[in-house]
mmCIF file of C-alpha atoms in Angstrom:
data_model
loop_
_atom_site.group_PDB
_atom_site.id
_atom_site.type_symbol
_atom_site.label_atom_id
_atom_site.label_comp_id
_atom_site.label_asym_id
_atom_site.label_seq_id
_atom_site.Cartn_x
_atom_site.Cartn_y
_atom_site.Cartn_z
ATOM 1 C CA UNK A 7 11.131 29.308 -1.299
ATOM 2 C CA UNK A 8 8.158 25.845 -0.765
ATOM 3 C CA UNK A 9 7.695 23.911 -3.809
ATOM 4 C CA UNK A 10 4.554 23.341 -5.559
ATOM 5 C CA UNK A 11 3.982 20.235 -7.066
ATOM 6 C CA UNK A 12 1.368 18.929 -9.745
ATOM 7 C CA UNK A 13 0.695 15.184 -10.893
ATOM 8 C CA UNK A 14 2.604 15.360 -13.715
ATOM 9 C CA UNK A 15 5.835 17.016 -11.657
ATOM 10 C CA UNK A 16 5.187 14.311 -10.577
ATOM 11 C CA UNK A 17 5.829 11.628 -13.181
ATOM 12 C CA UNK A 18 9.348 9.695 -13.426
ATOM 13 C CA UNK A 19 11.401 11.639 -10.639
ATOM 14 C CA UNK A 20 12.155 8.585 -8.877
ATOM 15 C CA UNK A 21 13.003 4.393 -9.174
ATOM 16 C CA UNK A 22 10.424 1.573 -7.317
ATOM 17 C CA UNK A 23 14.106 0.764 -5.915
ATOM 18 C CA UNK A 24 14.481 4.470 -4.477
ATOM 19 C CA UNK A 25 11.083 4.392 -3.077
ATOM 20 C CA UNK A 26 10.875 0.937 -1.612
ATOM 21 C CA UNK A 27 14.591 1.476 0.085
ATOM 22 C CA UNK A 28 12.814 4.403 1.701
ATOM 23 C CA UNK A 29 9.801 2.706 2.798
ATOM 24 C CA UNK A 30 12.085 0.512 5.088
ATOM 25 C CA UNK A 31 13.395 2.676 6.887
ATOM 26 C CA UNK A 32 10.426 4.292 7.888
ATOM 27 C CA UNK A 33 8.647 1.473 9.164
ATOM 28 C CA UNK A 34 12.484 0.429 11.052
ATOM 29 C CA UNK A 35 12.501 3.754 12.009
ATOM 30 C CA UNK A 36 9.168 3.535 13.766
ATOM 31 C CA UNK A 37 10.145 0.270 15.522
ATOM 32 C CA UNK A 38 13.101 1.759 16.496
ATOM 33 C CA UNK A 39 10.929 5.092 18.171
ATOM 34 C CA UNK A 40 13.027 7.556 16.123
ATOM 35 C CA UNK A 41 9.881 8.587 14.299
ATOM 36 C CA UNK A 42 6.546 9.386 15.301
ATOM 37 C CA UNK A 43 3.040 8.417 13.849
ATOM 38 C CA UNK A 44 0.150 10.483 14.767
ATOM 39 C CA UNK A 45 -2.746 8.070 15.243
ATOM 40 C CA UNK A 46 -5.368 8.129 12.734
ATOM 41 C CA UNK A 47 -8.547 10.073 12.851
ATOM 42 C CA UNK A 48 -11.794 10.712 10.475
ATOM 43 C CA UNK A 49 -13.670 13.816 10.224
ATOM 44 C CA UNK A 50 -16.880 13.067 8.770
ATOM 45 C CA UNK A 51 -20.269 14.376 8.818
ATOM 46 C CA UNK A 52 -22.332 11.330 7.914
ATOM 47 C CA UNK A 53 -21.029 8.312 5.650
ATOM 48 C CA UNK A 54 -20.944 10.264 2.590
ATOM 49 C CA UNK A 55 -17.353 11.457 2.819
ATOM 50 C CA UNK A 56 -14.466 10.627 5.118
ATOM 51 C CA UNK A 57 -11.464 13.290 5.794
ATOM 52 C CA UNK A 58 -8.261 11.622 7.608
ATOM 53 C CA UNK A 59 -5.486 13.409 8.225
ATOM 54 C CA UNK A 60 -2.503 11.631 7.834
ATOM 55 C CA UNK A 61 0.261 13.400 10.266
ATOM 56 C CA UNK A 62 4.199 11.956 11.063
ATOM 57 C CA UNK A 63 7.583 13.509 11.741
ATOM 58 C CA UNK A 64 10.148 11.841 9.786
ATOM 59 C CA UNK A 65 14.219 12.919 11.330
ATOM 60 C CA UNK A 66 15.837 11.279 8.879
ATOM 61 C CA UNK A 67 14.209 12.909 5.773
ATOM 62 C CA UNK A 68 14.475 15.770 7.525
ATOM 63 C CA UNK A 69 10.365 16.856 7.389
ATOM 64 C CA UNK A 70 6.999 16.699 8.904
ATOM 65 C CA UNK A 71 4.469 16.590 6.881
ATOM 66 C CA UNK A 72 0.718 15.512 6.907
ATOM 67 C CA UNK A 73 -2.056 14.312 3.947
ATOM 68 C CA UNK A 74 -5.120 15.314 4.312
ATOM 69 C CA UNK A 75 -6.959 11.709 2.357
ATOM 70 C CA UNK A 76 -10.635 12.441 0.627
ATOM 71 C CA UNK A 77 -12.342 9.336 0.788
ATOM 72 C CA UNK A 78 -15.705 9.746 -1.017
ATOM 73 C CA UNK A 79 -17.469 6.839 -2.554
ATOM 74 C CA UNK A 80 -20.002 8.555 -4.223
ATOM 75 C CA UNK A 81 -17.585 10.502 -6.705
ATOM 76 C CA UNK A 82 -17.795 7.118 -8.950
ATOM 77 C CA UNK A 83 -21.328 8.381 -10.013
ATOM 78 C CA UNK A 84 -20.025 11.336 -11.253
ATOM 79 C CA UNK A 85 -16.488 9.695 -12.836
ATOM 80 C CA UNK A 86 -14.068 11.663 -10.483
ATOM 81 C CA UNK A 87 -11.456 9.291 -8.101
ATOM 82 C CA UNK A 88 -13.495 8.288 -5.290
ATOM 83 C CA UNK A 89 -10.389 8.839 -3.320
ATOM 84 C CA UNK A 90 -7.901 12.645 -3.483
ATOM 85 C CA UNK A 91 -5.418 13.681 -1.221
ATOM 86 C CA UNK A 92 -3.014 16.122 -1.215
ATOM 87 C CA UNK A 93 0.450 16.601 1.132
ATOM 88 C CA UNK A 94 1.797 19.127 2.843
ATOM 89 C CA UNK A 95 5.848 18.536 3.947
ATOM 90 C CA UNK A 96 7.592 20.928 6.807
ATOM 91 C CA UNK A 97 11.094 21.047 8.001
ATOM 92 C CA UNK A 98 11.738 19.479 10.997
ATOM 93 C CA UNK A 99 13.137 21.009 12.956
ATOM 94 C CA UNK A 100 11.618 24.647 12.273
ATOM 95 C CA UNK A 101 8.093 24.333 11.039
ATOM 96 C CA UNK A 102 8.957 26.248 8.041
ATOM 97 C CA UNK A 103 6.350 24.721 4.886
ATOM 98 C CA UNK A 104 8.988 23.169 2.208
ATOM 99 C CA UNK A 105 6.408 22.069 -0.267
ATOM 100 C CA UNK A 106 3.123 21.467 -1.776
ATOM 101 C CA UNK A 107 2.026 17.893 -3.249
ATOM 102 C CA UNK A 108 -0.628 16.374 -5.462
ATOM 103 C CA UNK A 109 -1.098 12.984 -3.195
ATOM 104 C CA UNK A 110 -1.911 10.331 -5.747
ATOM 105 C CA UNK A 111 1.039 9.872 -7.106
ATOM 106 C CA UNK A 112 2.541 9.465 -3.237
ATOM 107 C CA UNK A 113 0.032 7.068 -2.123
ATOM 108 C CA UNK A 114 0.726 5.087 -5.291
ATOM 109 C CA UNK A 115 3.955 4.512 -4.356
ATOM 110 C CA UNK A 116 4.044 3.737 -0.622
ATOM 111 C CA UNK A 117 1.341 1.300 -0.777
ATOM 112 C CA UNK A 118 2.921 -0.869 -3.428
ATOM 113 C CA UNK A 119 6.728 0.076 -1.748
ATOM 114 C CA UNK A 120 4.836 -1.453 1.547
ATOM 115 C CA UNK A 121 3.467 -4.507 -0.390
ATOM 116 C CA UNK A 122 7.218 -4.652 -1.213
ATOM 117 C CA UNK A 123 9.140 -4.307 1.946
ATOM 118 C CA UNK A 124 6.569 -6.967 3.286
ATOM 119 C CA UNK A 125 7.134 -8.835 0.176
ATOM 120 C CA UNK A 126 11.065 -9.283 0.942
ATOM 121 C CA UNK A 127 9.521 -9.979 4.448
ATOM 122 C CA UNK A 128 7.752 -13.144 4.646
ATOM 123 C CA UNK A 129 7.358 -14.524 1.414
ATOM 124 C CA UNK A 130 8.972 -17.045 0.130
ATOM 125 C CA UNK A 131 12.853 -16.870 -1.182
ATOM 126 C CA UNK A 132 11.513 -18.170 -3.666
ATOM 127 C CA UNK A 133 8.717 -16.571 -4.888
ATOM 128 C CA UNK A 134 8.062 -16.750 -8.646
ATOM 129 C CA UNK A 135 4.734 -16.265 -9.314
ATOM 130 C CA UNK A 136 2.723 -12.876 -8.489
ATOM 131 C CA UNK A 137 -1.260 -12.775 -8.488
ATOM 132 C CA UNK A 138 -2.969 -9.854 -8.572
ATOM 133 C CA UNK A 139 -6.574 -9.563 -7.487
ATOM 134 C CA UNK A 140 -7.570 -6.028 -8.872
ATOM 135 C CA UNK A 141 -5.935 -4.434 -11.943
ATOM 136 C CA UNK A 142 -6.014 -0.312 -11.571
ATOM 137 C CA UNK A 143 -3.701 2.202 -10.952
ATOM 138 C CA UNK A 144 -2.557 0.445 -7.868
ATOM 139 C CA UNK A 145 -1.184 -2.583 -10.361
ATOM 140 C CA UNK A 146 1.469 -1.534 -11.955
ATOM 141 C CA UNK A 147 2.731 -0.346 -8.925
ATOM 142 C CA UNK A 148 2.453 -3.065 -7.840
ATOM 143 C CA UNK A 149 4.231 -5.209 -10.305
ATOM 144 C CA UNK A 150 7.405 -2.973 -10.682
ATOM 145 C CA UNK A 151 7.860 -2.645 -6.459
ATOM 146 C CA UNK A 152 7.557 -6.508 -5.949
ATOM 147 C CA UNK A 153 10.130 -6.874 -8.883
ATOM 148 C CA UNK A 154 12.865 -5.242 -6.946
ATOM 149 C CA UNK A 155 12.660 -7.961 -3.896
ATOM 150 C CA UNK A 156 11.652 -10.952 -5.532
ATOM 151 C CA UNK A 157 12.474 -12.847 -8.986
ATOM 152 C CA UNK A 158 8.929 -12.519 -10.558
ATOM 153 C CA UNK A 159 8.755 -14.234 -13.796
ATOM 154 C CA UNK A 160 4.171 -14.291 -14.013
ATOM 155 C CA UNK A 161 1.947 -11.659 -13.226
ATOM 156 C CA UNK A 162 -1.393 -13.971 -13.105
ATOM 157 C CA UNK A 163 -4.054 -10.543 -12.750
ATOM 158 C CA UNK A 164 -8.116 -10.578 -12.488
ATOM 159 C CA UNK A 165 -10.223 -7.527 -12.866
ATOM 160 C CA UNK A 166 -13.866 -7.720 -13.646
ATOM 161 C CA UNK A 167 -13.087 -5.544 -16.197
ATOM 162 C CA UNK A 168 -11.562 -6.006 -19.248
ATOM 163 C CA UNK A 169 -10.706 -3.173 -20.819
ATOM 164 C CA UNK A 170 -8.947 -2.203 -17.078
ATOM 165 C CA UNK A 171 -6.639 -5.113 -17.652
ATOM 166 C CA UNK A 172 -5.795 -4.725 -21.249
ATOM 167 C CA UNK A 173 -4.794 -1.243 -20.183
ATOM 168 C CA UNK A 174 -2.734 -2.670 -17.236
ATOM 169 C CA UNK A 175 -0.817 -5.776 -19.559
ATOM 170 C CA UNK A 176 -0.055 -3.479 -22.323
ATOM 171 C CA UNK A 177 2.177 -0.483 -19.512
ATOM 172 C CA UNK A 178 3.392 -3.502 -17.392
ATOM 173 C CA UNK A 179 4.605 -4.980 -21.212
ATOM 174 C CA UNK A 180 6.164 -1.482 -21.949
ATOM 175 C CA UNK A 181 7.619 -1.436 -18.330
ATOM 176 C CA UNK A 182 8.637 -5.237 -17.809
ATOM 177 C CA UNK A 183 8.554 -6.623 -21.188
ATOM 178 C CA UNK A 184 10.181 -10.014 -19.068
ATOM 179 C CA UNK A 185 7.115 -10.620 -17.516
ATOM 180 C CA UNK A 186 4.500 -12.994 -18.834
ATOM 181 C CA UNK A 187 1.181 -11.429 -17.937
ATOM 182 C CA UNK A 188 -1.616 -13.683 -17.938
ATOM 183 C CA UNK A 189 -5.692 -12.299 -17.150
ATOM 184 C CA UNK A 190 -8.095 -14.856 -15.155
ATOM 185 C CA UNK A 191 -11.471 -15.654 -14.899
ATOM 186 C CA UNK A 192 -11.470 -15.853 -11.259
ATOM 187 C CA UNK A 193 -9.872 -14.622 -7.681
ATOM 188 C CA UNK A 194 -9.122 -18.115 -6.914
ATOM 189 C CA UNK A 195 -7.676 -18.469 -10.307
ATOM 190 C CA UNK A 196 -5.064 -15.455 -8.936
ATOM 191 C CA UNK A 197 -4.198 -17.118 -5.643
ATOM 192 C CA UNK A 198 -3.923 -20.784 -6.633
ATOM 193 C CA UNK A 199 -0.942 -20.971 -8.279
ATOM 194 C CA UNK A 200 0.270 -17.824 -6.919
ATOM 195 C CA UNK A 201 3.446 -17.577 -4.548
ATOM 196 C CA UNK A 202 2.705 -14.053 -3.988
ATOM 197 C CA UNK A 203 -1.085 -12.341 -3.954
ATOM 198 C CA UNK A 204 -2.303 -8.469 -3.739
ATOM 199 C CA UNK A 205 -5.323 -7.553 -2.972
ATOM 200 C CA UNK A 206 -6.026 -3.499 -4.598
ATOM 201 C CA UNK A 207 -10.070 -3.360 -4.348
ATOM 202 C CA UNK A 208 -12.088 -0.924 -2.824
ATOM 203 C CA UNK A 209 -14.286 -3.777 -2.482
ATOM 204 C CA UNK A 210 -16.807 -3.725 1.397
ATOM 205 C CA UNK A 211 -17.631 -7.360 0.587
ATOM 206 C CA UNK A 212 -14.662 -10.223 0.152
ATOM 207 C CA UNK A 213 -12.596 -10.541 -2.896
ATOM 208 C CA UNK A 214 -10.950 -13.512 -1.452
ATOM 209 C CA UNK A 215 -11.226 -16.793 0.826
ATOM 210 C CA UNK A 216 -9.264 -18.174 2.828
ATOM 211 C CA UNK A 217 -10.360 -21.711 1.750
ATOM 212 C CA UNK A 218 -8.476 -20.951 -1.652
ATOM 213 C CA UNK A 219 -4.882 -20.206 0.321
ATOM 214 C CA UNK A 220 -1.825 -22.596 -0.005
ATOM 215 C CA UNK A 221 0.885 -23.439 1.755
ATOM 216 C CA UNK A 222 3.988 -21.378 1.836
ATOM 217 C CA UNK A 223 1.618 -18.158 0.149
ATOM 218 C CA UNK A 224 1.647 -14.446 1.093
ATOM 219 C CA UNK A 225 -0.611 -12.378 0.753
ATOM 220 C CA UNK A 226 -0.416 -8.584 0.806
ATOM 221 C CA UNK A 227 -4.071 -6.936 2.067
ATOM 222 C CA UNK A 228 -3.408 -2.817 0.937
ATOM 223 C CA UNK A 229 -6.774 -1.818 -1.537
ATOM 224 C CA UNK A 230 -9.802 -0.771 0.571
ATOM 225 C CA UNK A 231 -10.079 2.316 2.183
ATOM 226 C CA UNK A 232 -9.745 3.079 5.418
ATOM 227 C CA UNK A 233 -12.992 2.759 7.021
ATOM 228 C CA UNK A 234 -14.321 -0.430 9.289
ATOM 229 C CA UNK A 235 -16.428 -2.012 7.301
ATOM 230 C CA UNK A 236 -15.107 -2.474 4.261
ATOM 231 C CA UNK A 237 -12.654 -5.993 3.611
ATOM 232 C CA UNK A 238 -10.869 -7.728 1.035
ATOM 233 C CA UNK A 239 -10.212 -10.742 2.787
ATOM 234 C CA UNK A 240 -12.847 -13.156 4.797
ATOM 235 C CA UNK A 241 -12.230 -13.836 7.990
ATOM 236 C CA UNK A 242 -11.093 -17.519 6.714
ATOM 237 C CA UNK A 243 -8.010 -15.619 5.617
ATOM 238 C CA UNK A 244 -7.107 -14.147 8.070
ATOM 239 C CA UNK A 245 -7.471 -16.727 10.824
ATOM 240 C CA UNK A 246 -5.222 -19.301 8.621
ATOM 241 C CA UNK A 247 -2.327 -16.646 8.378
ATOM 242 C CA UNK A 248 0.319 -15.190 10.398
ATOM 243 C CA UNK A 249 -0.838 -11.783 10.035
ATOM 244 C CA UNK A 250 1.496 -8.156 10.225
ATOM 245 C CA UNK A 251 -0.017 -4.781 9.986
ATOM 246 C CA UNK A 252 1.322 -2.122 8.879
ATOM 247 C CA UNK A 253 0.179 0.173 13.059
ATOM 248 C CA UNK A 254 -1.471 -1.819 15.129
ATOM 249 C CA UNK A 255 -3.585 0.985 16.490
ATOM 250 C CA UNK A 256 -4.546 1.785 13.292
ATOM 251 C CA UNK A 257 -5.349 -1.731 12.260
ATOM 252 C CA UNK A 258 -7.822 -1.952 15.163
ATOM 253 C CA UNK A 259 -9.613 0.764 14.566
ATOM 254 C CA UNK A 260 -9.719 1.339 10.430
ATOM 255 C CA UNK A 261 -9.180 -1.539 9.078
ATOM 256 C CA UNK A 262 -12.426 -4.003 7.978
ATOM 257 C CA UNK A 263 -10.369 -6.900 7.413
ATOM 258 C CA UNK A 264 -9.508 -7.159 10.670
ATOM 259 C CA UNK A 265 -12.336 -5.650 12.546
ATOM 260 C CA UNK A 266 -14.537 -7.751 10.824
ATOM 261 C CA UNK A 267 -13.080 -10.917 11.160
ATOM 262 C CA UNK A 268 -12.379 -10.109 15.204
ATOM 263 C CA UNK A 269 -15.932 -9.691 15.004
ATOM 264 C CA UNK A 270 -16.845 -12.591 13.532
ATOM 265 C CA UNK A 271 -14.998 -14.399 15.886
ATOM 266 C CA UNK A 272 -12.452 -15.916 12.765
ATOM 267 C CA UNK A 273 -9.256 -14.467 15.141
ATOM 268 C CA UNK A 274 -8.953 -12.388 17.850
ATOM 269 C CA UNK A 275 -6.885 -8.545 18.621
ATOM 270 C CA UNK A 276 -4.023 -10.932 19.535
ATOM 271 C CA UNK A 277 -3.479 -11.851 16.067
ATOM 272 C CA UNK A 278 -2.838 -8.445 14.749
ATOM 273 C CA UNK A 279 -0.378 -7.062 17.426
ATOM 274 C CA UNK A 280 2.299 -7.635 15.019
ATOM 275 C CA UNK A 281 3.946 -4.730 12.675
ATOM 276 C CA UNK A 282 5.972 -4.956 9.867
ATOM 277 C CA UNK A 283 8.404 -3.073 11.819
ATOM 278 C CA UNK A 284 9.522 -5.839 14.366
ATOM 279 C CA UNK A 285 9.949 -8.185 11.644
ATOM 280 C CA UNK A 286 12.513 -6.049 10.099
ATOM 281 C CA UNK A 287 14.633 -4.597 12.970
ATOM 282 C CA UNK A 288 14.718 -8.496 14.206
ATOM 283 C CA UNK A 289 12.509 -7.858 17.546
ATOM 284 C CA UNK A 290 9.613 -10.455 16.205
ATOM 285 C CA UNK A 291 10.088 -13.145 13.613
ATOM 286 C CA UNK A 292 8.308 -12.771 9.771
ATOM 287 C CA UNK A 293 7.891 -16.072 8.382
ATOM 288 C CA UNK A 294 8.211 -18.978 10.942
ATOM 289 C CA UNK A 295 8.559 -21.897 8.282
ATOM 290 C CA UNK A 296 8.390 -22.672 4.548
ATOM 291 C CA UNK A 297 4.720 -24.130 4.427
ATOM 292 C CA UNK A 298 3.520 -20.765 6.554
ATOM 293 C CA UNK A 299 0.723 -18.680 5.165
ATOM 294 C CA UNK A 300 1.393 -15.287 5.584
ATOM 295 C CA UNK A 301 -0.260 -12.459 5.146
ATOM 296 C CA UNK A 302 0.230 -8.264 5.344
ATOM 297 C CA UNK A 303 -2.626 -5.982 6.031
ATOM 298 C CA UNK A 304 -2.448 -2.024 5.606
ATOM 299 C CA UNK A 305 -4.249 0.847 5.245
ATOM 300 C CA UNK A 306 -1.889 3.455 5.140
ATOM 301 C CA UNK A 307 0.839 5.312 7.275
ATOM 302 C CA UNK A 308 1.338 8.965 7.040
ATOM 303 C CA UNK A 309 4.757 8.257 7.793
ATOM 304 C CA UNK A 310 5.424 6.312 4.396
ATOM 305 C CA UNK A 311 4.121 9.396 2.531
ATOM 306 C CA UNK A 312 6.461 12.160 4.361
ATOM 307 C CA UNK A 313 10.252 10.318 3.789
ATOM 308 C CA UNK A 314 8.805 9.406 -0.477
ATOM 309 C CA UNK A 315 8.002 13.178 -0.080
ATOM 310 C CA UNK A 316 11.751 13.891 0.772
ATOM 311 C CA UNK A 317 12.450 11.613 -2.615
ATOM 312 C CA UNK A 318 10.277 13.684 -4.450
ATOM 313 C CA UNK A 319 11.099 17.401 -3.527
ATOM 314 C CA UNK A 320 14.579 16.268 -3.580
ATOM 315 C CA UNK A 321 14.613 15.418 -6.738
ATOM 316 C CA UNK A 322 12.074 17.587 -8.896
ATOM 317 C CA UNK A 323 14.446 20.344 -7.008
ATOM 318 C CA UNK A 324 17.415 19.052 -8.656
ATOM 319 C CA UNK A 325 15.414 18.697 -12.463
ATOM 320 C CA UNK A 326 13.538 22.168 -11.656
ATOM 321 C CA UNK A 327 10.326 20.903 -11.869
ATOM 322 C CA UNK A 328 7.422 22.572 -9.576
ATOM 323 C CA UNK A 329 6.366 26.539 -8.653
ATOM 324 C CA UNK A 330 7.943 28.262 -5.606
ATOM 325 C CA UNK A 331 6.132 30.137 -3.633
ATOM 326 C CA UNK A 332 6.557 32.556 -0.539
ATOM 327 C CA UNK A 333 3.223 31.428 1.105
ATOM 328 C CA UNK A 334 4.220 33.914 4.030
ATOM 329 C CA UNK A 335 4.237 36.780 1.436
#
């Protein structure tokens, strides 16, 4: 019978290493044409709330799935999350319902794992210092995922909220006691001394400038919502980097970081046509020199939710979590 899994049911079921491996395979499968990703579309009556069905099928996972993402910025004033989601999974061979999951944890896991996979293929091998612009829910997952692919020793973190940084630092110390964590006073400081930078903010205006980039830097731009008018980095950041995207079609329709840089004339569309899956499968080069600046621009793909859903459902069944419900009764 289909399994219903709440956020608490999903907590602690899988390791970062498992998620990173599954996400890397998913990118490769997309590049090979052995998985399918539906175009990202938005349903909205006005700008107040956007609803995005993110649908994909993974024969490797044996699942098709769709995550309905609700992006409601006004929720912040109500004390509610700006983004909420639910993930529905079905058997890829016969369409039978398999599970319904709260989408929050899978989203955080797949976003961090995508950054880690990009870091594995694009960052310098000697990267040791991780800079985080934003210290919210994505930050700790990024530390854990990126520590799987690079021997991170020091984390530089910036956030407007001292309390958010304090909570992040405490949780990082519990999970990764060997890491040094330093709060810095500006996004520029988080970038300037880092080997790898992750932007993790729901920003509408750039919080990171290309003028701060230094030779050999790798940047994961993953925090902004899938809205063409939101961005975390400026046009110069895109222009100074070898840009790699999760999906060309998604980037050219929903990534404000890409679209606004193109509109400003900082880059053209040809600068954003290299997909991470093509780097993983050796169809294209990733980092070409030690001094090159690389940038991974990700809006998020439904295929990643599907493959992580496979991991979570299997682990939940193994330990007896969740509620089995016969939906066709």
